[in-house]
Coordinates of C-alpha atoms in Angstrom, one line a residue:
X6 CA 4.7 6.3 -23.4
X7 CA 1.6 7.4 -21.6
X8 CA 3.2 6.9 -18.0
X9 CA 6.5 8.8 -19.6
X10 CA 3.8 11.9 -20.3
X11 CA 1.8 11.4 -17.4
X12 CA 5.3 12.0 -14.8
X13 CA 6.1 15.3 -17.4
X14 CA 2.2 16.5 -16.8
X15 CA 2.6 16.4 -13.5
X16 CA 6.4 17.6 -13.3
X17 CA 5.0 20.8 -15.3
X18 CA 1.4 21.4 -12.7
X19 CA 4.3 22.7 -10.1
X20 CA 4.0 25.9 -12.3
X21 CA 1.3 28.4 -13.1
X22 CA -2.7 28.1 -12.7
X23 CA -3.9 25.0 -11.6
X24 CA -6.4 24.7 -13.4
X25 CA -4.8 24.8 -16.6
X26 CA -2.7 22.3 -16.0
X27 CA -4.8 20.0 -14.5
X28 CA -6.8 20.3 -17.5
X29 CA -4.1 19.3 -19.0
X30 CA -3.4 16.5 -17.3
X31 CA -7.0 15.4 -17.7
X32 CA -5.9 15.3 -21.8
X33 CA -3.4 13.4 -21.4
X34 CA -5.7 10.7 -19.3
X35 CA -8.1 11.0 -22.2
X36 CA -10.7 13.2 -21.3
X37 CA -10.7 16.0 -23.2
X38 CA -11.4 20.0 -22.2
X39 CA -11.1 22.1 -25.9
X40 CA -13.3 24.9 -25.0
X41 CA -11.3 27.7 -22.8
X42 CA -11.2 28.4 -19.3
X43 CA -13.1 30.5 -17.7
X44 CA -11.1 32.7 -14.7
X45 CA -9.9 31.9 -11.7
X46 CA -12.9 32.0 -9.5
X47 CA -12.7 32.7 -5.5
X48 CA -14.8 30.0 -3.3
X49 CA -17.0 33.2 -2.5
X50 CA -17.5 33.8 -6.6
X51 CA -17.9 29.8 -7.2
X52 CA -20.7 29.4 -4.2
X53 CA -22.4 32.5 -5.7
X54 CA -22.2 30.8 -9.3
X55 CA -23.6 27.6 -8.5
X56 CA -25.1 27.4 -5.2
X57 CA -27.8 29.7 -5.6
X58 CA -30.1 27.3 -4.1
X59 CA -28.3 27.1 -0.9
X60 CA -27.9 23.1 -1.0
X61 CA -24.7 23.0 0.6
X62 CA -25.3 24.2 4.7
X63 CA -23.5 26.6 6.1
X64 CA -20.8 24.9 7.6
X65 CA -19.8 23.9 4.1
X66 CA -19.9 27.0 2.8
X67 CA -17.4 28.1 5.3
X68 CA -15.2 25.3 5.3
X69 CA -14.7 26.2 1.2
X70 CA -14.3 29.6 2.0
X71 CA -11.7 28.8 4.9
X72 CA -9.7 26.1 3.2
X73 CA -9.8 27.1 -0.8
X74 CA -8.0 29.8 -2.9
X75 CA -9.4 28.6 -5.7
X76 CA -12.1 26.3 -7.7
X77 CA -12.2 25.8 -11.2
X78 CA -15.0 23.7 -13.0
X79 CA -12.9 22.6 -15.6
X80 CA -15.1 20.4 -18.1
X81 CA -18.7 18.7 -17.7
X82 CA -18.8 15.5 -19.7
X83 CA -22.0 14.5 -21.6
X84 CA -23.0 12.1 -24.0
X85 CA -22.8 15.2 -26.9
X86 CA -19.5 15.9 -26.4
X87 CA -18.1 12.1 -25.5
X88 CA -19.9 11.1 -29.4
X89 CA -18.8 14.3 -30.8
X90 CA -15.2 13.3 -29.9
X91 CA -15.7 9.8 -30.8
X92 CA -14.2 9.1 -27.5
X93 CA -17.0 7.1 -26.7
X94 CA -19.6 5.7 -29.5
X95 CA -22.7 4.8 -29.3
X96 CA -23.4 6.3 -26.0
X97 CA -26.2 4.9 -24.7
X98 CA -29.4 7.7 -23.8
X99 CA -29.7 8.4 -20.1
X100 CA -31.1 5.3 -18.2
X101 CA -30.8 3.5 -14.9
X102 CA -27.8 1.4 -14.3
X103 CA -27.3 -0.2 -10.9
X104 CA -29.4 2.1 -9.1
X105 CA -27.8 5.5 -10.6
X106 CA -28.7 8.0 -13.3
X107 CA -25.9 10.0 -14.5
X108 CA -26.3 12.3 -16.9
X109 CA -23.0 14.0 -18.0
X110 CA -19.8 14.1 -15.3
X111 CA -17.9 17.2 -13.8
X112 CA -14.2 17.5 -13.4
X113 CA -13.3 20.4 -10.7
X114 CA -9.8 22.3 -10.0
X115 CA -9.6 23.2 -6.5
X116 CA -6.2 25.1 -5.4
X117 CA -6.0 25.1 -1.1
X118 CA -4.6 27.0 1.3
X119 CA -2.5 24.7 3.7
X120 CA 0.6 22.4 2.8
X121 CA -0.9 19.5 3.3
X122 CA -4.7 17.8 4.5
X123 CA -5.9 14.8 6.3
X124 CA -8.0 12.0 4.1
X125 CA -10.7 12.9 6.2
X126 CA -10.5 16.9 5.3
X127 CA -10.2 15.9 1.6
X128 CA -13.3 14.2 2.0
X129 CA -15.2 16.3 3.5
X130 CA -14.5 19.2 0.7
X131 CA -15.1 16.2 -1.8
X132 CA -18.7 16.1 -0.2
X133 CA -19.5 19.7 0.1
X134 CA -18.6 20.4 -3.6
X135 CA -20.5 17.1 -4.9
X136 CA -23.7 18.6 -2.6
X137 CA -24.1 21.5 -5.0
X138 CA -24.3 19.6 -7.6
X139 CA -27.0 17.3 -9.4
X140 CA -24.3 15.5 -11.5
X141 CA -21.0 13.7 -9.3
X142 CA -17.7 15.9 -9.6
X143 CA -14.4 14.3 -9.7
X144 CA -12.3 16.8 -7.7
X145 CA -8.6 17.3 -8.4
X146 CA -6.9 19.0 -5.4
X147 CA -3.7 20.8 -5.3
X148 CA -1.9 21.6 -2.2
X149 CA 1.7 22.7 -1.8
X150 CA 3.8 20.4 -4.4
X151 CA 0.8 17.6 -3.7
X152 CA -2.2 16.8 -5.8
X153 CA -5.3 14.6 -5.0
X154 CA -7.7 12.5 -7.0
X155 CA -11.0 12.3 -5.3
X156 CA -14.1 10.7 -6.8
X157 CA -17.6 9.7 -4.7
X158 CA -19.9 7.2 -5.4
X159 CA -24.0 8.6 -6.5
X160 CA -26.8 6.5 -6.0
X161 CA -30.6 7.0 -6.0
X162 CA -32.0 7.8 -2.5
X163 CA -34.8 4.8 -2.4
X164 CA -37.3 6.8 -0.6
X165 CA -36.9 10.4 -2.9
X166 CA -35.6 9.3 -6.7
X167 CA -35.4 12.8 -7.3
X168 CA -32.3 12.5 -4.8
X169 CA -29.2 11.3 -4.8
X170 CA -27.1 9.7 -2.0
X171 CA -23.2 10.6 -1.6
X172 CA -21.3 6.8 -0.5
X173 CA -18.0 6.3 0.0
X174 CA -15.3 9.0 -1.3
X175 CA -11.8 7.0 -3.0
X176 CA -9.0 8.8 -2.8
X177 CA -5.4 8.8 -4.9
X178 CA -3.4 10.9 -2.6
X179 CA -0.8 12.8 -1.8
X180 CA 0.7 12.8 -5.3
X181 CA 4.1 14.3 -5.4
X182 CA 4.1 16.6 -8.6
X183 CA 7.9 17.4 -8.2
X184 CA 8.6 13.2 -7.6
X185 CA 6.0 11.3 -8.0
X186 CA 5.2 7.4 -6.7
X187 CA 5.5 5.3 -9.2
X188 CA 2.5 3.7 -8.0
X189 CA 0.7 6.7 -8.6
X190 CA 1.6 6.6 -12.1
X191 CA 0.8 3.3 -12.8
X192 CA -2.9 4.2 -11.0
X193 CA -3.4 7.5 -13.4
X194 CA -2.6 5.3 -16.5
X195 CA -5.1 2.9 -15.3
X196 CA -7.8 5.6 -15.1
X197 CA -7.0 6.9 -18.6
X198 CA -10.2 6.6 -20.8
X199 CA -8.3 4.6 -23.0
X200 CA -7.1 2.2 -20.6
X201 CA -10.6 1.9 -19.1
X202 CA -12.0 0.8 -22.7
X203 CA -9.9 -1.6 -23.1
X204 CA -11.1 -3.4 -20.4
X205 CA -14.7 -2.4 -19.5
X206 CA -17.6 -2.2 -21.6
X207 CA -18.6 1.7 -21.2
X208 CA -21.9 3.3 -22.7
X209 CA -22.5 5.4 -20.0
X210 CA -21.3 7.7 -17.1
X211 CA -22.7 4.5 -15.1
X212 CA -20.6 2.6 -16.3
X213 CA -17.8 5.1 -16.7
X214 CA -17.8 5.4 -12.7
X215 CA -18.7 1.7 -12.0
X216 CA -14.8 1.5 -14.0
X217 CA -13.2 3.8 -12.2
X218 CA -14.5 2.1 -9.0
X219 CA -13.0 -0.9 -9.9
X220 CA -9.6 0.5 -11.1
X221 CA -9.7 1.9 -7.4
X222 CA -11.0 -1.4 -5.8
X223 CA -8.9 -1.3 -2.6
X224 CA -9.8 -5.4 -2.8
X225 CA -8.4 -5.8 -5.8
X226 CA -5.2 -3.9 -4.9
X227 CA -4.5 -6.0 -1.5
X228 CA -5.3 -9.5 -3.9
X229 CA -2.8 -8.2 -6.8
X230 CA -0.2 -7.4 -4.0
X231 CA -0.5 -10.4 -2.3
X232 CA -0.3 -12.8 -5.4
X233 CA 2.8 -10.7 -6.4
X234 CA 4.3 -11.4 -2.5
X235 CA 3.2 -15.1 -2.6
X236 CA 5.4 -15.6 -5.6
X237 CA 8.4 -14.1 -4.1
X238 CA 7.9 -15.9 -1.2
X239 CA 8.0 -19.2 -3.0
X240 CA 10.9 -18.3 -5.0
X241 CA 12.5 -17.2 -1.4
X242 CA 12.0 -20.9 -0.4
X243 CA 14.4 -22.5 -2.7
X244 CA 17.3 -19.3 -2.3
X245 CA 17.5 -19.2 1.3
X246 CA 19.4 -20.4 4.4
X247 CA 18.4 -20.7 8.0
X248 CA 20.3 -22.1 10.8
X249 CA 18.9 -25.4 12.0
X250 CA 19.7 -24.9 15.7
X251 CA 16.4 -25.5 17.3
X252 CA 15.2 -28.6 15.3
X253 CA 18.6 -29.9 16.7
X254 CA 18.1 -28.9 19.9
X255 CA 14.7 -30.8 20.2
X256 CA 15.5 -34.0 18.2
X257 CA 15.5 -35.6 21.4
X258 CA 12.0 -34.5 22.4
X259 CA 9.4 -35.5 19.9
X260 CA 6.5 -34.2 21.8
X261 CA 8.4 -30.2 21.7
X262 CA 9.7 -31.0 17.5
X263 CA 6.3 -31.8 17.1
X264 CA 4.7 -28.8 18.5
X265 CA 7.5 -26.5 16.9
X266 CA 6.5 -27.5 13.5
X267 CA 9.0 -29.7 12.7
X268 CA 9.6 -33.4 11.9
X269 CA 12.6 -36.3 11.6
X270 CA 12.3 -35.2 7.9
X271 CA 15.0 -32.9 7.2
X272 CA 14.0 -32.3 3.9
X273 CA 10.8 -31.2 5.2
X274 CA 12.4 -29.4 8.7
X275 CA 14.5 -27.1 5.8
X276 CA 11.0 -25.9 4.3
X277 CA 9.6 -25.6 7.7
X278 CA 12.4 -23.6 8.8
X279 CA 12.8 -21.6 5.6
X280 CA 9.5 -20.8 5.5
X281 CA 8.7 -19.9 8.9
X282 CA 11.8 -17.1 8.7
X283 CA 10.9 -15.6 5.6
X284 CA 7.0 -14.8 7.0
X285 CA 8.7 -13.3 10.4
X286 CA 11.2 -11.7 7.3
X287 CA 8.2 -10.4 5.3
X288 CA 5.9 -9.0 8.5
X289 CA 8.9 -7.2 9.9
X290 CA 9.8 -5.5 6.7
X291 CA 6.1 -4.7 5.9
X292 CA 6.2 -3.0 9.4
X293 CA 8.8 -1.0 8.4
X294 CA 7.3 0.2 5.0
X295 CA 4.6 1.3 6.9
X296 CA 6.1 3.2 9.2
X297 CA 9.0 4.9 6.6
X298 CA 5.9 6.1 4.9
X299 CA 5.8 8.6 8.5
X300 CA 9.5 9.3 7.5
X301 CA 10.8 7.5 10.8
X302 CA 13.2 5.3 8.5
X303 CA 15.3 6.8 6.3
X304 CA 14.7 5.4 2.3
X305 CA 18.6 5.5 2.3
X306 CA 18.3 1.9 4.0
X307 CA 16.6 1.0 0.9
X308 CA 18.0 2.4 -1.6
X309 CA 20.7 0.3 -4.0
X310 CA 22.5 3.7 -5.6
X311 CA 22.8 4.2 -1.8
X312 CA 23.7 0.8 -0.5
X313 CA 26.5 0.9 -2.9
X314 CA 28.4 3.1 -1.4
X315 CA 27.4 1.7 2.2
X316 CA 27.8 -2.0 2.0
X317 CA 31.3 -4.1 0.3
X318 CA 30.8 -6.5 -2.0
X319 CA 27.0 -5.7 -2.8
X320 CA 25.5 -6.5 -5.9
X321 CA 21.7 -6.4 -7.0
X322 CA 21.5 -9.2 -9.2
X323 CA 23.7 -11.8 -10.3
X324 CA 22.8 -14.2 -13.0
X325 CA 24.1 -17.4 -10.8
X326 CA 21.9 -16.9 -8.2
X327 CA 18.7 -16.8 -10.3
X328 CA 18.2 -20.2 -10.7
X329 CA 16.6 -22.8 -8.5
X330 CA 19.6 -25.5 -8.6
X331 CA 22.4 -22.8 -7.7
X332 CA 22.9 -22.8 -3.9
X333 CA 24.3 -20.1 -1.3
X334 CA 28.1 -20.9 -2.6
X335 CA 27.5 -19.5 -5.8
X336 CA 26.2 -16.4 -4.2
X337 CA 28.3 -14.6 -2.3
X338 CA 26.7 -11.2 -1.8
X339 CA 23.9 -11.5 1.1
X340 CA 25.2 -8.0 3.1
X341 CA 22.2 -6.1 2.5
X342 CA 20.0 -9.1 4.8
X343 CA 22.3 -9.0 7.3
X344 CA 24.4 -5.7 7.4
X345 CA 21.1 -3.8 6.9
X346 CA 18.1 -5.7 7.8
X347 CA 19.4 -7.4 11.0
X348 CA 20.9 -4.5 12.3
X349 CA 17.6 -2.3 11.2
X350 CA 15.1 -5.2 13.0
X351 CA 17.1 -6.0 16.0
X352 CA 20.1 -3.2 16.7
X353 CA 17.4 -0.4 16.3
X354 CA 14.0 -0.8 16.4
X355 CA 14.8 -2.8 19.5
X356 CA 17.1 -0.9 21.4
X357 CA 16.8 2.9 23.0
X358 CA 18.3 5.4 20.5
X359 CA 21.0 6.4 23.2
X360 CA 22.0 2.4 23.7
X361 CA 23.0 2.0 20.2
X362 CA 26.6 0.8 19.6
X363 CA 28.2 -2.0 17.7
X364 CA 28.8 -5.2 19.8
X365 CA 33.0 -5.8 20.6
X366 CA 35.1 -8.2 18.3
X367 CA 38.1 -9.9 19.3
X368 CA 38.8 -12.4 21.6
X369 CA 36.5 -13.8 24.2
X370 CA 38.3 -10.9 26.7
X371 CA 37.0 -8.3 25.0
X372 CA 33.5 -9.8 23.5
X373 CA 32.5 -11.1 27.2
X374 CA 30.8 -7.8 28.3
X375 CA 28.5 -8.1 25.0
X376 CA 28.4 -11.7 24.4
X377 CA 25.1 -13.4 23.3
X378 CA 23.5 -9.7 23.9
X379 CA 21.2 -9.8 20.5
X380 CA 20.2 -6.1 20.3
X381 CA 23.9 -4.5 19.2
X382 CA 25.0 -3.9 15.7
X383 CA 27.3 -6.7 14.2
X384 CA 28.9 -7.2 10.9
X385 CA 30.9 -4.0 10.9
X386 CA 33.3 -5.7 8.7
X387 CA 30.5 -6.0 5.6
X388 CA 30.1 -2.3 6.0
X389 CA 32.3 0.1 3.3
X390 CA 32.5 2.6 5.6
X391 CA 33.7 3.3 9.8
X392 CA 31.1 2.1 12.6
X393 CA 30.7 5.7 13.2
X394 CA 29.3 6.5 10.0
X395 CA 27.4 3.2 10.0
X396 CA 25.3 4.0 13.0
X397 CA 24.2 7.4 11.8
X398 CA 22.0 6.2 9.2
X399 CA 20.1 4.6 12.2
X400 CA 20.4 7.2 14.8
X401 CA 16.9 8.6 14.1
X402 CA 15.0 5.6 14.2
X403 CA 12.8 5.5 16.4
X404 CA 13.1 2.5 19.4
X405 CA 9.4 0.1 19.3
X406 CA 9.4 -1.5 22.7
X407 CA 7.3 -4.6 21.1
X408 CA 8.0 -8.1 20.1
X409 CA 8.1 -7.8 16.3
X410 CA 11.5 -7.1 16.5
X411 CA 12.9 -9.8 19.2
X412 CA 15.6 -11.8 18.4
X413 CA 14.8 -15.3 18.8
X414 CA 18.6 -16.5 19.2
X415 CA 18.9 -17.7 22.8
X416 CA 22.1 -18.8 24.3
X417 CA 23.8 -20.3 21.2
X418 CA 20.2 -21.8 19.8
X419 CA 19.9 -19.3 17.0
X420 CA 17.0 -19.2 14.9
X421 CA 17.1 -15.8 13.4
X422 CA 20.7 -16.1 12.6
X423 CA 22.1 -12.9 13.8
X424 CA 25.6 -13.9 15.0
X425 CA 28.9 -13.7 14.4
X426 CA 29.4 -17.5 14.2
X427 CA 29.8 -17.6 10.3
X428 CA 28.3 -21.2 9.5
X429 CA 24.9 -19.8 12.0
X430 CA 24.1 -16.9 10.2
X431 CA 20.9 -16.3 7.9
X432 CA 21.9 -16.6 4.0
X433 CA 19.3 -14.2 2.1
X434 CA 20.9 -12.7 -0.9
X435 CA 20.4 -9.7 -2.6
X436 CA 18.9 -10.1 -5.7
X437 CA 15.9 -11.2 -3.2
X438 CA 15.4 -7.6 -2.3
X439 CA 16.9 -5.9 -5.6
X440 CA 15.7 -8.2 -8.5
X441 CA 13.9 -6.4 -11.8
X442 CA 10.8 -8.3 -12.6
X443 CA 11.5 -12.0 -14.6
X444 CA 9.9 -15.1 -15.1
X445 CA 10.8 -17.6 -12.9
X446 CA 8.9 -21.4 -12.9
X447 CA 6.6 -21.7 -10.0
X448 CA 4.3 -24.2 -11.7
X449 CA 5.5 -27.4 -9.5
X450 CA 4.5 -24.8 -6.1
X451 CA 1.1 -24.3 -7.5
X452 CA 0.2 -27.2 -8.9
X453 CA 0.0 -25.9 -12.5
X454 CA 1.6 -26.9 -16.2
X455 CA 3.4 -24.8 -18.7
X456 CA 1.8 -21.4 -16.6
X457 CA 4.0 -17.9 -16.7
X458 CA 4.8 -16.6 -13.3
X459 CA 6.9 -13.4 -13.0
X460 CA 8.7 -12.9 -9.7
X461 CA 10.7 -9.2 -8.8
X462 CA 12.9 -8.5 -5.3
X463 CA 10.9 -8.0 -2.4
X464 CA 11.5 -4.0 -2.1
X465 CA 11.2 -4.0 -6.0
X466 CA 7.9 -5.2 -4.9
X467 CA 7.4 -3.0 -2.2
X468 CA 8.2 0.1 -4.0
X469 CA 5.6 -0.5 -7.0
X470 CA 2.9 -0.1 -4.3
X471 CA 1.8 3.0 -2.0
X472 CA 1.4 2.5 1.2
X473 CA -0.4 4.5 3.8
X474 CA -0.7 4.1 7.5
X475 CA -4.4 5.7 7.9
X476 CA -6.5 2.5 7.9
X477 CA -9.7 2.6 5.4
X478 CA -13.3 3.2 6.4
X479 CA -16.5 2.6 5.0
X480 CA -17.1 6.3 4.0
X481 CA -13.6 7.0 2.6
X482 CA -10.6 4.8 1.4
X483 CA -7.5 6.2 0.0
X484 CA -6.0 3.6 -3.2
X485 CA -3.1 2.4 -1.3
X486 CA -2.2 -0.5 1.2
X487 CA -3.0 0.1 4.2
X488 CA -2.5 -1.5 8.0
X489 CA -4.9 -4.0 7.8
X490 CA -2.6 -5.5 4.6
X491 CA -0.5 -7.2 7.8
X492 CA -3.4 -9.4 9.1
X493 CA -4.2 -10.5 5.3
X494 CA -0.4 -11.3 4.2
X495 CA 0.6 -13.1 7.8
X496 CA -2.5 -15.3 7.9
X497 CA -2.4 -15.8 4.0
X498 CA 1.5 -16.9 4.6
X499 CA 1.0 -19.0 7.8
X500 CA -1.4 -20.9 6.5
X501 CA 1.0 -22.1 3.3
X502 CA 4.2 -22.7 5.6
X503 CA 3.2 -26.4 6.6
X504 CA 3.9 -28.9 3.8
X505 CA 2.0 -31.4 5.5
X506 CA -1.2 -29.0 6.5
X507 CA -0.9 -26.3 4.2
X508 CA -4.6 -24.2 4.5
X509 CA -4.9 -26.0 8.0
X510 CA -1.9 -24.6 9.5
X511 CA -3.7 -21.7 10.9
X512 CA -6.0 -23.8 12.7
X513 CA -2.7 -25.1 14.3
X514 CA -1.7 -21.8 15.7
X515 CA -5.4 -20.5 16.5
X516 CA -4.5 -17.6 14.0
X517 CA -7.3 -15.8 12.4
X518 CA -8.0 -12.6 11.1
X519 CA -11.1 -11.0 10.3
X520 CA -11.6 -9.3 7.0
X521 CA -12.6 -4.8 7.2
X522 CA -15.9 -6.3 5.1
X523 CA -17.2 -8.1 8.7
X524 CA -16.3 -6.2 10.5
X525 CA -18.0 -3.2 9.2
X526 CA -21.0 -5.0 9.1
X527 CA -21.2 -6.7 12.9
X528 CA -20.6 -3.0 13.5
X529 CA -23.2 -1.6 11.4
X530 CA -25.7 -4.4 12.7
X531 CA -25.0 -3.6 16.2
X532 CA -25.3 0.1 16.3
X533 CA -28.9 -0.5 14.3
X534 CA -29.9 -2.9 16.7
X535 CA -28.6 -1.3 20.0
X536 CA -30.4 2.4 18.5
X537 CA -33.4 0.6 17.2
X538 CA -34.0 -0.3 20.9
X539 CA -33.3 3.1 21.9
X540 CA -35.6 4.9 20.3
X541 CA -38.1 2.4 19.4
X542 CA -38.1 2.7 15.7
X543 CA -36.6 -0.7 14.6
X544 CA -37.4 -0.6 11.0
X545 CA -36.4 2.8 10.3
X546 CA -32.7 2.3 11.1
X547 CA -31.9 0.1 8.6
X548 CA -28.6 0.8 6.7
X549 CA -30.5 0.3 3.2
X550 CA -33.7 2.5 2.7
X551 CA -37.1 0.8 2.9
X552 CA -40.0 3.3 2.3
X553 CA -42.6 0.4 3.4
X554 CA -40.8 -0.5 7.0
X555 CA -41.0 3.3 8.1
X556 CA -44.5 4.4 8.5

C-alpha cells in the first residue's frame, strides 16, 4: 500500500508547484509538514532570507542563482514537533551521538533550470545549501520530469566544535516522476519514518540520519544484490546445459584437462562446465545492464510483453521446469538465451554495425562463405517475425571491439554453444531470465537445514535494482550499483565455480579484485604522505583532525 501511494505521489509532482507536492510526498514517507507554505521564493529572495551572514562564498551564491528557479524550505523537524505528533516519543534532549549534534532537521524544495544534472552538480548545490545552514538539509531536487533525493553527512569539526564538517553527499537519483524505477520505490519506502522505526532504534536526529545512512549503505546494496545473484546462480547450475566439446577434446591430455579446470569426473566436468558458462553468462549481461542504462540497448530486448511478439514458442515460466529433477526435455522454450542473448553478445556487440547480417542456411553450398564465422546472427527460425525485422532491434547497438563478447567456439570445439548444430547448442531456459520471485531449496548448496531461500529470473533480478555507470567516490555516492559491482560479482563467482577448491579457485587463476574501501585509503595515504613531504608539515595533513599534531 505505501509503495502503491508512493508511485501516485510522484505520478501527481509532474504537475503544479514543487514544493507542494513534494511536501506531499514527504507525508506520505511520514514526515509530516501541517503548517502552510510560504511562497515561491527566487534563489536571490532565499540567499537574502537566510544567508545574511554571508557563509556560503560567492561562487555558491552564483551557482544557486544560475542553476535554480526556485527553493522552498518546506518543514524544519525538531524534537517539539516529532513528540507533538507522536511520531517519535520520548525524544531524547539534544546530546552528542557519534560525533554529531543535531538539533532539529530541514527538508528543502529546490525547482532547476536545466533538464537534467551530473551527480557531481547535484552535489555541489547539496553543499552550498547545507553551508547556510547550522542544522543539515535534506534537499529534494526537481528537474524536467526527474527528482532527486540528496542528504550529507554533519560531523563536528575536531579542532572548532562550534563547527560542523560536510562528508560525503548520498544521492537517490534521477527519479522518473512520470515512470518511476521500481528500485526507487522500494528505496523511498525504506526511508519512510515508519519503515525506519521498525528497524532502528531512533531518539534523535542522530540517529535519525545514522538510519538513513544505512538505508542508503551502497555496501549493503552491492551484499543484498549479490546474495540475491548467488542464489540464482545456484539454481542456474542444476537447469542448464553446455556443450562438453572441450573436455572431450583434451581427455587425451591430462596436463591441458587439468589446467582447464576439468577432471575424468564427468559428474564433476558438468558443474565445471556449467558453472564456468553461467559466470561468462552473468558478466556479459551485467555489462549490458550497464551500458542500456546510457540507452545504447534498447529495453525491448528485455522486455517479455515485447519478446512475445518477437520470439515463437516463448514462455516465462512453466511449472515443469521449476524443479530440480526436471531436465532440458521437459522444457522446451530456451529462445530468449539463444535467439536474443547470443545474437545480442556475439552478432552485435561484436561485429561493426554495417557488418551485421544473419549467417546463410542450407546446404554446405550455400553456408561455406559463412561457415564457423561466430559473429553473424543465427536462429532465424526461433524468431516470429522476417530477418529483416529481426535485425532492426539491434541496428543501433553500438559495436565494443573487446573480448567480453568473443565467442569461444573454435573450429567445431564449441564451448559457448552458439551453432547451428542442434545437439551443441547452450540449453538456458526462460523462466531463468523471466521467473517471479519463489522459494526454491538451496540448503544442500549452502550447507544449511530446513533454511528458506527465494530465487527470481535473472532480469527479474536485474530490474529490481538501479544501476548507474558513474562509479562512486568518497565525497558522493549515488544508491545504485555501480561499475565496480563487476569486479565484486566475477571474483565472488570464480571463486565458488571449482567443486574441489571452492574459495581457492581464484588463487588458481591469479584473479583478485580490490575493494573502493582500499583503495581510497592507499590513495588518501599517499597523497598525505607525498604533500606532507612537500610542504614539510607532516602532521597537519592528516585526513582526521588532530588539534595537538598541528602546532
Amino acid at each position: 500500500m505505501l509503495k502503491e501511494t508512493i508511485q501516485q505521489t510522484l505520478n501527481q509532482a509532474k504537475h503544479g508547484r514543487f514544493a507542494e507536492q513534494a511536501t506531499q510526498l514527504l507525508n506520505v514517507l511520514g514526515y509530516h509538514q501541517q503548517e502552510s507554505l510560504d511562497p515561491p521564493k527566487t534563489p536571490q529572495q532565499f540567499l537574502y532570507d537566510y544567508d545574511q551572514q554571508a557563509r556560503l562564498p560567492l561562487e555558491g551564491r552564483d551557482r544557486l542563482i544560475e542553476q535554480c528557479r526556485y527553493i522552498d524550505l518546506l518543514l524544519q523537524f525538531t524534537p517539539e514537533k516529532l513528540q507533538q505528533r507522536g511520531q517519535v516519543p520520548l525524544f531524547d534532549p539534544l546530546k552528542k551521538v557519534n560525533d554529531a549534534i543535531i538539533d532539529s532537521y530541514l527538508f528543502i524544495a529546490i525547482e532547476l533550470i536545466n533538464e537534467s544534472y551530473t551527480r557531481t552538480e547535484l552535489a555541489t548545490l547539496t553543499r552550498d545549501i547545507n553551508r547556510i545552514f547550522d542544522m543539515p538539509a535534506m534537499i529534494l531536487f526537481k528537474y524536467s520530469d526527474n527528482l532527486t533525493f540528496a542528504i550529507i553527512h554533519h560531523r563536528l569539526h575536531k579542532l572548532d566544535p562550534a563547527k560542523d564538517v560536510l562528508e560525503k553527499v548520498t544521492l537517490i537519483k534521477d527519479i522518473r516522476l512520470a515512470q518511476p524505477h521500481r528500485a526507487h520505490i522500494d528505496i523511498l519506502a525504506d526511508l519512510a519514518l515508519p519503515s525506519l522505526r521498525a528497524q532502528f532504534e531512533i531518539k534523535n536526529f542522530v540517529q535519525l540520519q545514522e538510519a538513513w545512512r544505512k538505508v542508503l549503505d551502497i555496501s549493503i546494496l552491492n551484499k543484498q544484490f549479490y546474495e540475491k545473484l548467488s542464489h540464482w546462480y545456484f539454481w542456474a547450475m542444476e537447469q542448464v546445459s553446455f556443450p562438453d566439446d572441450l573436455e572431450k577434446y583434451l581427455a587425451n591430455d591430462e596436463a591441458a584437462l587439468k589446467a582447464a579446470g576439468f577432471t575424468k569426473d564427468p559428474v564433476k566436468n558438468k558443474q565445471t562446465r556449467n558453472a564456468t558458462n553461467l559466470i561468462r553468462l552473468i558478466t556479459r549481461l551485467i555489462f549490458v545492464w550497464f551500458i542500456k542504462e546510457k540507452g545504447l540497448v534498447p529495453d525491448t530486448l528485455f522486455d517479455p510483453r515485447q519478446l512475445e511478439t518477437i520470439l515463437k514458442n516463448f514462455t516465462v515460466g512453466q511449472a515443469s521446469c521449476l524443479s530440480p529433477t526436471d531436465r532440458q526435455d521437459a522444457c522446451p522454450t530456451h529462445n530468449y538465451y539463444q535467439a536474443i542473448l547470443q545474437n545480442l553478445f556475439f552478432a552485435t556487440l561484436n561485429r561493426k554495425m554495417d557488418e551485421r547480417k544473419f549467417a546463410e542456411t542450407g546446404d554446405y553450398l550455400h553456408q561455406r562463405n559463412d561457415y564457423d564465422v561466430k559473429t553473424l546472427f543465427r536462429y532465424a527460425n526461433q524468431f516470429a517475425i522476417d530477418e529483416a525485422t529481426a535485425l532492426a532491434y539491434f541496428k543501433d547497438i553500438p559495436f565494443l571491439n573487446g573480448g567480453l563478447f568473443d565467442c569461444l567456439d573454435k573450429q567445431n570445439i564449441c564451448v559457448d554453444g552458439f551453432t547451428r548444430i542442434a545437439k551443441k547448442q547452450a540449453i538456458v531456459p526462460d523462466f531463468l531470465f523471466f521467473a517471479k520471485e519463489m522459494a526454491y531449496d538451496l540448503n544442500a548448496v549452502y550447507g544449511t537445514k530446513g533454511k528458506t531461500y527465494k530465487v527470481m529470473g535473472l532480469l527479474e533480478l536485474l530490474n529490481s535494482y538501479k544501476f548507474t555507470v558513474a562509479e562512486n567516490t568518497p565525497i558522493e555516492e549515488e544508491v545504485a550499483l555501480d561499475p565496480e559491482l563487476l569486479g565484486k560479482v566475477f571474483e565472488n563467482l570464480l571463486a565458488s565455480y571449482n567443486p574441489e577448491t571452492q574459495t581457492t579457485a581464484r588463487k588458481q587463476t591469479g584473479s583478485f579484485y580490490t575493494p573502493r574501501e582500499i583503495v581510497e585509503y592507499m590513495v588518501d595515504e599517499s597523497l598525505v604522505a607525498y604533500l606532507s613531504q612537500a610542504v614539510g608539515q607532516a602532521s597537519c595533513l592528516s585526513m582526521v583532525d588532530r588539534q595537538d599534531a598541528c602546532p
